[in-house]
PDB file of C-alpha atoms in Angstrom:
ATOM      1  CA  UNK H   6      23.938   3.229   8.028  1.00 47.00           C
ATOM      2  CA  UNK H   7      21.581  -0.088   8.718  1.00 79.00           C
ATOM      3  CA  UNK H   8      19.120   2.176   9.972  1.00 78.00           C
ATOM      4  CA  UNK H   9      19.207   4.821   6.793  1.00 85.00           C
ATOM      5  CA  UNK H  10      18.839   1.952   4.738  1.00 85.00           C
ATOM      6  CA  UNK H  11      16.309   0.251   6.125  1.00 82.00           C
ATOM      7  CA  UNK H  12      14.135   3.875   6.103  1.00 88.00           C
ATOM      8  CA  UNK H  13      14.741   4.033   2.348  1.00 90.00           C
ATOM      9  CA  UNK H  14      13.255   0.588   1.657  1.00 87.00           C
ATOM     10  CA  UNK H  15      10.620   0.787   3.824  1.00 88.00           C
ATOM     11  CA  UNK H  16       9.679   4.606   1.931  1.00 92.00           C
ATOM     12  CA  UNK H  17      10.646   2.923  -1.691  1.00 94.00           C
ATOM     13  CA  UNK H  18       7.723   0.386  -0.351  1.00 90.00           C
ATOM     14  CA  UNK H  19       5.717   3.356   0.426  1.00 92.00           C
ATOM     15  CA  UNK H  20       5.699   4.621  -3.166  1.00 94.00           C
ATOM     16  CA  UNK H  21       4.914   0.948  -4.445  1.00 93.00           C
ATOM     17  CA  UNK H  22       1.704   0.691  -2.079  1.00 93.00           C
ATOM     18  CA  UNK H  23       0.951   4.116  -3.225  1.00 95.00           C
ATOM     19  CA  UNK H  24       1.238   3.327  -7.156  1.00 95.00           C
ATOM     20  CA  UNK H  25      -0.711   0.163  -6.486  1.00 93.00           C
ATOM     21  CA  UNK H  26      -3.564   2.464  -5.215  1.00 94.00           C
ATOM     22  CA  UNK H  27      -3.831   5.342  -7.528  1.00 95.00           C
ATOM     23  CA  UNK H  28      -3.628   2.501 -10.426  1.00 95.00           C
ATOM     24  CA  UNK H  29      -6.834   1.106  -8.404  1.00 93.00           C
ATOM     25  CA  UNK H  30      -9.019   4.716  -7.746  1.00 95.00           C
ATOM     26  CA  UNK H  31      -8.221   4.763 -11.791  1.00 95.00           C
ATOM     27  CA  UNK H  32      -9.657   2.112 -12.543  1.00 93.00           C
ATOM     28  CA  UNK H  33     -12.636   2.791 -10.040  1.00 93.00           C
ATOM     29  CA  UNK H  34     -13.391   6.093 -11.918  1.00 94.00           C
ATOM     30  CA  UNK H  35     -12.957   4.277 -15.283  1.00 93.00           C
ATOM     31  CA  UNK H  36     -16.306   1.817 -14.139  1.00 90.00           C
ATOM     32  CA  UNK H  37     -18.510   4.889 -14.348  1.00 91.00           C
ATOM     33  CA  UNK H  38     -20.758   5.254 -17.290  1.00 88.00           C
ATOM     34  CA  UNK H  39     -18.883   6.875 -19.969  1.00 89.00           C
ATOM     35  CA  UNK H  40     -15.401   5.307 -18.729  1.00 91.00           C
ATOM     36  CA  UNK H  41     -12.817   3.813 -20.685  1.00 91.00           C
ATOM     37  CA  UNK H  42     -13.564  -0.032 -21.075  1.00 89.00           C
ATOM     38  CA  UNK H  43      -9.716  -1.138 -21.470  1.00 91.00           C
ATOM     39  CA  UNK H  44      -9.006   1.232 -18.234  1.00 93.00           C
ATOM     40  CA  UNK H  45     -11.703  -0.662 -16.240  1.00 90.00           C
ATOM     41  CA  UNK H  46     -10.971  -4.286 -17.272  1.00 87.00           C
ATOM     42  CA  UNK H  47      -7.365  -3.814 -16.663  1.00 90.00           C
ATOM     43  CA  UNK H  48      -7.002  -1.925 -13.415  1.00 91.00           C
ATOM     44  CA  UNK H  49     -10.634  -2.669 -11.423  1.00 88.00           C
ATOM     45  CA  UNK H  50      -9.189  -4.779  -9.233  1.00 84.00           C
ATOM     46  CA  UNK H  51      -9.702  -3.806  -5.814  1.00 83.00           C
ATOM     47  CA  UNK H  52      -8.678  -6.890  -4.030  1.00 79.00           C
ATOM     48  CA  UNK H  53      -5.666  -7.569  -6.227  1.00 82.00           C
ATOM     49  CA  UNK H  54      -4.713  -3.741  -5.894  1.00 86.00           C
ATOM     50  CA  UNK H  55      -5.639  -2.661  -2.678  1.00 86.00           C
ATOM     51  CA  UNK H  56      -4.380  -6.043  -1.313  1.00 83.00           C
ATOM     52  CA  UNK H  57      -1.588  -5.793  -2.376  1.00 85.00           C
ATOM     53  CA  UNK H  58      -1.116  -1.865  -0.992  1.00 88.00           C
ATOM     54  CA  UNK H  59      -2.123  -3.221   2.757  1.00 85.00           C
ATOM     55  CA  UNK H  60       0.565  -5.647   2.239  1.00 82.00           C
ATOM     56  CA  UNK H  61       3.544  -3.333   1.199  1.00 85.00           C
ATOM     57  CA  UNK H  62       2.725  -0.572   4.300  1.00 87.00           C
ATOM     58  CA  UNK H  63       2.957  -3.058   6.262  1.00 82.00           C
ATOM     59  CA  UNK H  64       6.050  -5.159   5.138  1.00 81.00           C
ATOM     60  CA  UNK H  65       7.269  -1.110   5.073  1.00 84.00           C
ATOM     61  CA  UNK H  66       6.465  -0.953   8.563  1.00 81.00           C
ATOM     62  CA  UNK H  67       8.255  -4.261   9.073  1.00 78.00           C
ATOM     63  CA  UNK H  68      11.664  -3.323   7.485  1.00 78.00           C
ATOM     64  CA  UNK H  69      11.457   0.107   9.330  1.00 80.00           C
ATOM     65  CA  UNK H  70      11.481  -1.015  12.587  1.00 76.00           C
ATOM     66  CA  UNK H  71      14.027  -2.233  14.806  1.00 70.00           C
ATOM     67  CA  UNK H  72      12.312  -5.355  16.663  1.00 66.00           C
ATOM     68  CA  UNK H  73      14.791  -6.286  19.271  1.00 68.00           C
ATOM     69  CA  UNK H  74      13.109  -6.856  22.367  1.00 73.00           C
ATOM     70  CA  UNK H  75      10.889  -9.804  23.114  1.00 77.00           C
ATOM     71  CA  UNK H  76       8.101  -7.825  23.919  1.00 77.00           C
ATOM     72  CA  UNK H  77       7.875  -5.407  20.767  1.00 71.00           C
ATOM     73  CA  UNK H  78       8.266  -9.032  18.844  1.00 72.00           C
ATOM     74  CA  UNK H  79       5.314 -10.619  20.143  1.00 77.00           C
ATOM     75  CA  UNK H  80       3.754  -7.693  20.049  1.00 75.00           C
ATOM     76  CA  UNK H  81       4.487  -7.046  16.431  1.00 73.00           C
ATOM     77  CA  UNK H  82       3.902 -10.605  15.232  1.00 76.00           C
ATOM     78  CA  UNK H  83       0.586 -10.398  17.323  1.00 77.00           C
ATOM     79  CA  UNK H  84      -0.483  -7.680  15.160  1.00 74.00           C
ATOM     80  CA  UNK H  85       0.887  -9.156  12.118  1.00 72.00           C
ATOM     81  CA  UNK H  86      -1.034 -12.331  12.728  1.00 78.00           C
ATOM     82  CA  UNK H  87      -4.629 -10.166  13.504  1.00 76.00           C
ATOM     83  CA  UNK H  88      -4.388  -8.638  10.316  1.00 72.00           C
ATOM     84  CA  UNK H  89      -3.371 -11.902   7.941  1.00 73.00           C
ATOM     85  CA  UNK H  90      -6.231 -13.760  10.259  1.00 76.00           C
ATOM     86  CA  UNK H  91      -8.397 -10.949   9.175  1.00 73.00           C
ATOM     87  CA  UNK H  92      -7.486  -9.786   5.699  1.00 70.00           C
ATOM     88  CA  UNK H  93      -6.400 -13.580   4.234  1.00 71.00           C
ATOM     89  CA  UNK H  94     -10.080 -14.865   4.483  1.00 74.00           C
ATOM     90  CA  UNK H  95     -11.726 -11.362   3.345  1.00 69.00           C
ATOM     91  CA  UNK H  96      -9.503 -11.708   0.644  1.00 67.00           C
ATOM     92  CA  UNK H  97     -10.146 -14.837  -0.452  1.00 69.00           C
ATOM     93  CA  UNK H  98     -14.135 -14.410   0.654  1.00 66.00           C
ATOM     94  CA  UNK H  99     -14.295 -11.507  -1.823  1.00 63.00           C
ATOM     95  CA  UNK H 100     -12.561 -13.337  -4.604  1.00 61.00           C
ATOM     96  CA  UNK H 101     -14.057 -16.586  -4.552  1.00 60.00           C
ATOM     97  CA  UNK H 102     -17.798 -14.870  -4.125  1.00 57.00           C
ATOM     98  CA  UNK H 103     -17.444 -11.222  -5.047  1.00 56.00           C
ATOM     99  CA  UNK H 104     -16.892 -11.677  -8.901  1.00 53.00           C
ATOM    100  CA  UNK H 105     -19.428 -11.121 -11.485  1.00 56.00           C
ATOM    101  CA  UNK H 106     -20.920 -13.581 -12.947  1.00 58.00           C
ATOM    102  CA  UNK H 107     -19.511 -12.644 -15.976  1.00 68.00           C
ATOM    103  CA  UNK H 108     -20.929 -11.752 -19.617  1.00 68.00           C
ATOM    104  CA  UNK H 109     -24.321 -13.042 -20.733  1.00 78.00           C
ATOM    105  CA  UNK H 110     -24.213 -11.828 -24.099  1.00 84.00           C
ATOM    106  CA  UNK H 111     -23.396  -9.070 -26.740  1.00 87.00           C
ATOM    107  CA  UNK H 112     -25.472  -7.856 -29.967  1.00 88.00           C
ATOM    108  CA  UNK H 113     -23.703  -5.481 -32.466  1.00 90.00           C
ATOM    109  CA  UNK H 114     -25.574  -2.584 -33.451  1.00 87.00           C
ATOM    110  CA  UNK H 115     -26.934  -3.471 -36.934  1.00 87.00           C
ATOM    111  CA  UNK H 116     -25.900   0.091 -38.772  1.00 85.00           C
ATOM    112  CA  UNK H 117     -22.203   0.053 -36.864  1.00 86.00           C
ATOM    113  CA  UNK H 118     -19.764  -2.630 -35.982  1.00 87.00           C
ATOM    114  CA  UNK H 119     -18.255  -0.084 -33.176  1.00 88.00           C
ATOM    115  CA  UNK H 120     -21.212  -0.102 -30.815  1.00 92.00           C
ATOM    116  CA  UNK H 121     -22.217  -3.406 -28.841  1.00 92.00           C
ATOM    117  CA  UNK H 122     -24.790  -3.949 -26.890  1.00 92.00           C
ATOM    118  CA  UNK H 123     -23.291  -5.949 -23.886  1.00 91.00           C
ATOM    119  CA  UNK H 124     -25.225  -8.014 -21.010  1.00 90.00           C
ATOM    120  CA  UNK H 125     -23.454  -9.172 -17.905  1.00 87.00           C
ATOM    121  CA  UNK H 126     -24.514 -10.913 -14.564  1.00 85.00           C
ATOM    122  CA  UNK H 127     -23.344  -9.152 -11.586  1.00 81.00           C
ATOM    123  CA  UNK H 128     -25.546 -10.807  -9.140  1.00 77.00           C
ATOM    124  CA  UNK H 129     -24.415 -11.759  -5.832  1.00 72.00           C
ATOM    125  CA  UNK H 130     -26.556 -14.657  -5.780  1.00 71.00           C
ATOM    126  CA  UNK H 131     -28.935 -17.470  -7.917  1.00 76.00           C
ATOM    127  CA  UNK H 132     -31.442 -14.742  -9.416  1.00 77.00           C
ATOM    128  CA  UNK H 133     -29.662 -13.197 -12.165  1.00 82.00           C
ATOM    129  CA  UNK H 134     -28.984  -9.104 -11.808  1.00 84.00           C
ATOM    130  CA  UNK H 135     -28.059  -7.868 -15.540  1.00 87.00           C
ATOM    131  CA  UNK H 136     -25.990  -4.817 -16.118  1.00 89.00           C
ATOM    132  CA  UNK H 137     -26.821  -3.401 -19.417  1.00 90.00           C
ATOM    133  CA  UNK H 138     -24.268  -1.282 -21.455  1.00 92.00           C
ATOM    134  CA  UNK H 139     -23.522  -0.085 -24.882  1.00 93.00           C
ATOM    135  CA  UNK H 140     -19.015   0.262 -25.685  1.00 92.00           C
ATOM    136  CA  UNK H 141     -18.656   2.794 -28.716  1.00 90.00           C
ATOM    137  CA  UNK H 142     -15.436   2.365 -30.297  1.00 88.00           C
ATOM    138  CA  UNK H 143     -12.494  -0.018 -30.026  1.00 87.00           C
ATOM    139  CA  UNK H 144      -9.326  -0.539 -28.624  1.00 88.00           C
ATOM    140  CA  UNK H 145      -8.030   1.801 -25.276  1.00 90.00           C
ATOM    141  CA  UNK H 146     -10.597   4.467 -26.995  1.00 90.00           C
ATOM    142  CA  UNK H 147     -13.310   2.668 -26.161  1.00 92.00           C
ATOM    143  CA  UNK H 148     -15.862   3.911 -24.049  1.00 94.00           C
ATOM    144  CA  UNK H 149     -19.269   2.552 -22.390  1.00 93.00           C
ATOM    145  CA  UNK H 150     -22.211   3.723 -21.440  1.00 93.00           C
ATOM    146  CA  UNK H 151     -24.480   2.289 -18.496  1.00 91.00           C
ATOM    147  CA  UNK H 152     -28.167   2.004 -19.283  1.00 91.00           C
ATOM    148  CA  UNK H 153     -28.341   0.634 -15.458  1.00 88.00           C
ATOM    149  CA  UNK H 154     -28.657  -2.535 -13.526  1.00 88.00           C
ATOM    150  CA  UNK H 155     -32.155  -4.879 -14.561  1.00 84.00           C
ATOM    151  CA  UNK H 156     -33.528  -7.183 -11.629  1.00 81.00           C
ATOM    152  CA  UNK H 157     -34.997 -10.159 -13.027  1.00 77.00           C
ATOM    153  CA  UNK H 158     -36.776 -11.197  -9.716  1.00 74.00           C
ATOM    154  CA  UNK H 159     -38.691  -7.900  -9.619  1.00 69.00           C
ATOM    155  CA  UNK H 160     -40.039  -8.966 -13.379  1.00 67.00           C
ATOM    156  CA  UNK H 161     -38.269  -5.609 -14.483  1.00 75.00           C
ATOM    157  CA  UNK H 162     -35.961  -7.533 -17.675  1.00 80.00           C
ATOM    158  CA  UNK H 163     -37.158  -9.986 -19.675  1.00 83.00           C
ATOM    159  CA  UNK H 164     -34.448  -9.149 -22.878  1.00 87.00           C
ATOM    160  CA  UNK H 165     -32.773  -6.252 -24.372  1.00 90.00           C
ATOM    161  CA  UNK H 166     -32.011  -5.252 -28.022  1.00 90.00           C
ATOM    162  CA  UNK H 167     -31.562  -2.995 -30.853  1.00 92.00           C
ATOM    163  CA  UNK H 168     -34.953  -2.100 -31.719  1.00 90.00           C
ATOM    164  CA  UNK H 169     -33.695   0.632 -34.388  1.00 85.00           C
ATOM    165  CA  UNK H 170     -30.117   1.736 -35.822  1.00 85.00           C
ATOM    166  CA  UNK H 171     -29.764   3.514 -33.016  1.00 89.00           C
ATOM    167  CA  UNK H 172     -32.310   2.845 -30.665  1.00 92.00           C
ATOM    168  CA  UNK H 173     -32.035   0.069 -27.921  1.00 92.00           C
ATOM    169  CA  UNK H 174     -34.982  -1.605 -25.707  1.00 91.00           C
ATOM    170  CA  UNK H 175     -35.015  -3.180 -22.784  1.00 89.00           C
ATOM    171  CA  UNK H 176     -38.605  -4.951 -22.612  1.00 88.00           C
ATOM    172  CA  UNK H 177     -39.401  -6.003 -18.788  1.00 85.00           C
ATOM    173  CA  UNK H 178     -42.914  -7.471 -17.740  1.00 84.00           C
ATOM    174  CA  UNK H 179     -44.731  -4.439 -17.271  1.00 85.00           C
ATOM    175  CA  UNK H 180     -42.757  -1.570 -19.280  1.00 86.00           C
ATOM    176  CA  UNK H 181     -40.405  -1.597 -22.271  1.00 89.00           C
ATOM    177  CA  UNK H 182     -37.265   1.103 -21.759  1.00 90.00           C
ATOM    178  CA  UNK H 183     -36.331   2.683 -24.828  1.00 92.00           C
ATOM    179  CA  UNK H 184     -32.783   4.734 -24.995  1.00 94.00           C
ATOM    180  CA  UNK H 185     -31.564   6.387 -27.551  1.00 92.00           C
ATOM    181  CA  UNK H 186     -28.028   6.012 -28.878  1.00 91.00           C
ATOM    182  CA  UNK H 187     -26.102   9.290 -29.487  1.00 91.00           C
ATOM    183  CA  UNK H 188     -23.552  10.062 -32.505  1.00 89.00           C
ATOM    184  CA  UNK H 189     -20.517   9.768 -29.684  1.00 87.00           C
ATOM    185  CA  UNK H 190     -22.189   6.480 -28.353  1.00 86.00           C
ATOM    186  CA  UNK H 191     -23.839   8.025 -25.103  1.00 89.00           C
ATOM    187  CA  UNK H 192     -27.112   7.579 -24.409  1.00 91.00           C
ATOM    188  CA  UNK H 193     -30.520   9.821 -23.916  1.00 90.00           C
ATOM    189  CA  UNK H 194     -32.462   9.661 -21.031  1.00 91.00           C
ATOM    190  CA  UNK H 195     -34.468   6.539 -21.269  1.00 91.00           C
ATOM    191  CA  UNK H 196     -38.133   6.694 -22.041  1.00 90.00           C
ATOM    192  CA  UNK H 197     -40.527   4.436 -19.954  1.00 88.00           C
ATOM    193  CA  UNK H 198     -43.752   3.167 -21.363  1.00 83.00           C
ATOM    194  CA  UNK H 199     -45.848   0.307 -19.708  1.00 82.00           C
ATOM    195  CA  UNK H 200     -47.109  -2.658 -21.648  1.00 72.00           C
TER     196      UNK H 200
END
């Protein structure tokens, strides 16, 4: 009966890790251009998500097994020790240093309060890296659009702005990048003209 039990737990911990993941690869597909925003902000979260997934297999794996002999328990918390040696500082590694640097700024599109212009720092280091995106619409409807990601070390962003209703530039040192907003809030292929 022990045993039964313990199999159902460990499978009920299963399904958790499982839910935890799929939540994750949702939120993944929601950071692609033309993604939900709300999606994205709220279920992104790989190391949060996926952490958290490693760590219910294995406490699954834990409550399944029978550990009685002194071997298979050394052995086991061996291999539970590798991987919280392992994982712990990854974890905290990609917390601590993988984040973005958050958002730079935001214009409003001067003809619609629905569409904003938004600016965020995603470098990994001192030199800023901006991704550039317009959200159309509000609340869990809201979707954005990636106009892509502007080095400012390879003198490729200076700004970015609404140059027209619905018209954005982004001027760099040597070409301006004009896109063109469309009436569902996507976005034309850019046109590229140097300065």
């Amino acid at each position: 009966m022990a045993a039964r039990r313990r199999k159902r737990i460990a499978w009920w911990l299963r399904g958790v890790a499982l839910s935890a993941l799929l939540a994750y690869l949702a939120g993944r597909h929601a950071s692609r251009s033309g993604g939900l925003v709300e999606v994205e902000r709220r279920l992104d979260r790989p190391v949060l998500l996926v952490g958290t997934a490693v760590v219910l297999v294995v406490a699954s794996l834990v409550v399944e097994r029978e550990v009685r002999t002194r071997r298979s328990q050394v052995g086991f918390a061996g291999g539970l020790a590798a991987l919280v040696c392992l994982g712990l500082p990854l974890a905290v590694m990609t917390y601590v240093f993988g984040g973005y640097g958050g958002r730079v700024d935001r214009f409003v599109s001067p003809n619609r309060q629905d569409r904003v212009l938004t600016v965020t720092n995603v470098a990994f280091s001192i030199d800023p890296v901006y991704r550039v995106e317009v959200v159309a619409g509000s609340g869990w409807s809201a979707r954005h659009w990636s106009m892509g990601v502007w080095d400012t070390s390879a003198d490729d962003f200076v700004r970015v702005d609404w140059s027209g209703p619905d018209q954005i530039t982004v001027t760099g040192r040597k070409a301006l990048t004009v896109f063109d907003v469309r009436p569902d809030g996507s976005l034309s292929e850019p046109r590229v003209a140097t300065r």
